[in-house]
Amino acid sequence: MPESFVVQRETQIAAPRASVFAFLTDPEKIVQWMGSEAVTEMHPGGLYLLKGVGSSTARGTFREVVPVHRLAYSFGWEGNEEVPPGSGLIEIDLIEHDGGTLLRMTHSGLPSAAHQASHAKGWIHYIDRLTKVASGQDPGPDLGPNGTRNA
């Protein structure tokens, strides 16, 4: 079996779990911090689709949906042979902590150190934006992790 590269992030968000969960699952709320269009079918086997700020589209299927506690969904990029749709796994746990929510995210199944680094940069960018919007701040327009709409 080929080696899998992993990205892990953890952050404290000054918002209740229900609010953070909504920003992770409600298409209208997702696009406030990531992408330009989202489709979510919130049940195991349901579609996860996110059109990025450039030409990229991420697609996968939900594996676990435990409202306000946990999400797990497959993930990959349409038209990308190295990271195709469904090739990775994103797991997000939401834990009550210090009057807010501790978000723990693991993105596994990445095929190389280069993809690990690229996705780590993306997650830093997007978790920062999620942290802002979920706590009532305006994250501003999403220019992508590279600072351009073509990211």
mmCIF file of C-alpha atoms in Angstrom, residues 43-147:
data_model
loop_
_atom_site.group_PDB
_atom_site.id
_atom_site.type_symbol
_atom_site.label_atom_id
_atom_site.label_comp_id
_atom_site.label_asym_id
_atom_site.label_seq_id
_atom_site.Cartn_x
_atom_site.Cartn_y
_atom_site.Cartn_z
ATOM 1 C CA HIS A 43 -26.260 11.546 5.160
ATOM 2 C CA PRO A 44 -23.784 8.692 4.736
ATOM 3 C CA GLY A 45 -23.299 8.229 0.999
ATOM 4 C CA GLY A 46 -24.543 11.779 0.312
ATOM 5 C CA LEU A 47 -22.722 14.171 -2.007
ATOM 6 C CA TYR A 48 -20.146 16.737 -0.885
ATOM 7 C CA LEU A 49 -19.352 19.202 -3.698
ATOM 8 C CA LEU A 50 -17.476 22.475 -3.473
ATOM 9 C CA LYS A 51 -16.636 24.789 -6.359
ATOM 10 C CA GLY A 52 -13.489 26.687 -5.418
ATOM 11 C CA VAL A 53 -12.769 30.344 -6.031
ATOM 12 C CA GLY A 54 -10.866 29.454 -9.202
ATOM 13 C CA SER A 55 -11.665 26.638 -11.581
ATOM 14 C CA SER A 56 -11.215 23.795 -9.065
ATOM 15 C CA THR A 57 -14.105 21.616 -7.919
ATOM 16 C CA ALA A 58 -13.794 19.277 -4.948
ATOM 17 C CA ARG A 59 -16.085 16.253 -4.692
ATOM 18 C CA GLY A 60 -16.631 13.372 -2.322
ATOM 19 C CA THR A 61 -19.255 11.581 -0.266
ATOM 20 C CA PHE A 62 -20.186 11.771 3.384
ATOM 21 C CA ARG A 63 -19.205 8.756 5.462
ATOM 22 C CA GLU A 64 -20.263 10.006 8.898
ATOM 23 C CA VAL A 65 -22.656 12.780 9.867
ATOM 24 C CA VAL A 66 -23.142 13.208 13.617
ATOM 25 C CA PRO A 67 -24.802 16.631 14.035
ATOM 26 C CA VAL A 68 -22.760 19.133 16.065
ATOM 27 C CA HIS A 69 -20.124 16.459 16.867
ATOM 28 C CA ARG A 70 -18.468 14.896 13.797
ATOM 29 C CA LEU A 71 -18.201 14.880 10.022
ATOM 30 C CA ALA A 72 -16.235 12.525 7.821
ATOM 31 C CA TYR A 73 -16.265 12.697 4.041
ATOM 32 C CA SER A 74 -14.163 11.542 1.137
ATOM 33 C CA PHE A 75 -12.500 14.302 -0.827
ATOM 34 C CA GLY A 76 -10.625 14.964 -4.041
ATOM 35 C CA TRP A 77 -10.454 17.252 -7.051
ATOM 36 C CA GLU A 78 -12.270 16.775 -10.349
ATOM 37 C CA GLY A 79 -9.790 16.441 -13.209
ATOM 38 C CA ASN A 80 -6.855 15.721 -10.878
ATOM 39 C CA GLU A 81 -5.312 12.295 -11.476
ATOM 40 C CA GLU A 82 -3.132 12.439 -8.345
ATOM 41 C CA VAL A 83 -5.920 13.526 -5.948
ATOM 42 C CA PRO A 84 -9.128 12.420 -7.701
ATOM 43 C CA PRO A 85 -12.601 12.755 -6.152
ATOM 44 C CA GLY A 86 -13.015 10.441 -3.190
ATOM 45 C CA SER A 87 -9.296 9.650 -2.817
ATOM 46 C CA GLY A 88 -8.770 11.450 0.491
ATOM 47 C CA LEU A 89 -10.661 11.476 3.773
ATOM 48 C CA ILE A 90 -11.494 14.551 5.841
ATOM 49 C CA GLU A 91 -12.518 13.976 9.445
ATOM 50 C CA ILE A 92 -13.714 16.865 11.612
ATOM 51 C CA ASP A 93 -14.521 16.609 15.300
ATOM 52 C CA LEU A 94 -16.181 19.451 17.213
ATOM 53 C CA ILE A 95 -15.586 19.449 20.979
ATOM 54 C CA GLU A 96 -17.052 21.837 23.566
ATOM 55 C CA HIS A 97 -14.072 23.664 25.052
ATOM 56 C CA ASP A 98 -13.511 26.934 26.956
ATOM 57 C CA GLY A 99 -16.966 28.314 26.177
ATOM 58 C CA GLY A 100 -16.567 27.667 22.465
ATOM 59 C CA THR A 101 -15.656 24.858 20.084
ATOM 60 C CA LEU A 102 -12.393 23.037 19.597
ATOM 61 C CA LEU A 103 -12.201 21.954 15.949
ATOM 62 C CA ARG A 104 -9.938 18.978 15.179
ATOM 63 C CA MET A 105 -9.466 18.219 11.491
ATOM 64 C CA THR A 106 -7.535 15.395 9.846
ATOM 65 C CA HIS A 107 -7.143 15.168 6.064
ATOM 66 C CA SER A 108 -5.637 11.795 5.175
ATOM 67 C CA GLY A 109 -4.970 9.930 1.940
ATOM 68 C CA LEU A 110 -2.830 12.575 0.251
ATOM 69 C CA PRO A 111 -0.403 10.941 -2.220
ATOM 70 C CA SER A 112 2.773 12.991 -1.722
ATOM 71 C CA ALA A 113 4.618 15.484 0.446
ATOM 72 C CA ALA A 114 3.941 18.158 -2.192
ATOM 73 C CA HIS A 115 0.177 17.572 -1.987
ATOM 74 C CA GLN A 116 0.426 17.463 1.809
ATOM 75 C CA ALA A 117 2.142 20.880 1.812
ATOM 76 C CA SER A 118 -0.348 22.346 -0.671
ATOM 77 C CA HIS A 119 -3.370 21.098 1.269
ATOM 78 C CA ALA A 120 -1.825 22.211 4.591
ATOM 79 C CA LYS A 121 -1.534 25.740 3.167
ATOM 80 C CA GLY A 122 -5.164 25.561 2.036
ATOM 81 C CA TRP A 123 -6.392 24.324 5.413
ATOM 82 C CA ILE A 124 -4.508 27.082 7.283
ATOM 83 C CA HIS A 125 -6.210 29.645 5.036
ATOM 84 C CA TYR A 126 -9.693 28.150 5.238
ATOM 85 C CA ILE A 127 -9.745 27.237 8.929
ATOM 86 C CA ASP A 128 -8.715 30.828 9.693
ATOM 87 C CA ARG A 129 -11.630 32.059 7.569
ATOM 88 C CA LEU A 130 -14.025 29.573 9.233
ATOM 89 C CA THR A 131 -12.850 30.700 12.684
ATOM 90 C CA LYS A 132 -13.611 34.318 11.776
ATOM 91 C CA VAL A 133 -17.028 33.796 10.188
ATOM 92 C CA ALA A 134 -18.282 31.362 12.854
ATOM 93 C CA SER A 135 -17.384 33.865 15.588
ATOM 94 C CA GLY A 136 -19.292 36.669 13.830
ATOM 95 C CA GLN A 137 -16.449 38.388 11.978
ATOM 96 C CA ASP A 138 -16.327 39.152 8.258
ATOM 97 C CA PRO A 139 -13.480 37.134 6.700
ATOM 98 C CA GLY A 140 -13.592 39.320 3.569
ATOM 99 C CA PRO A 141 -13.643 37.989 0.004
ATOM 100 C CA ASP A 142 -12.067 34.593 -0.508
ATOM 101 C CA LEU A 143 -9.007 34.978 -2.708
ATOM 102 C CA GLY A 144 -7.882 31.410 -2.072
ATOM 103 C CA PRO A 145 -4.796 30.246 -0.168
ATOM 104 C CA ASN A 146 -2.447 31.782 -2.761
ATOM 105 C CA GLY A 147 -4.091 35.204 -2.565
#
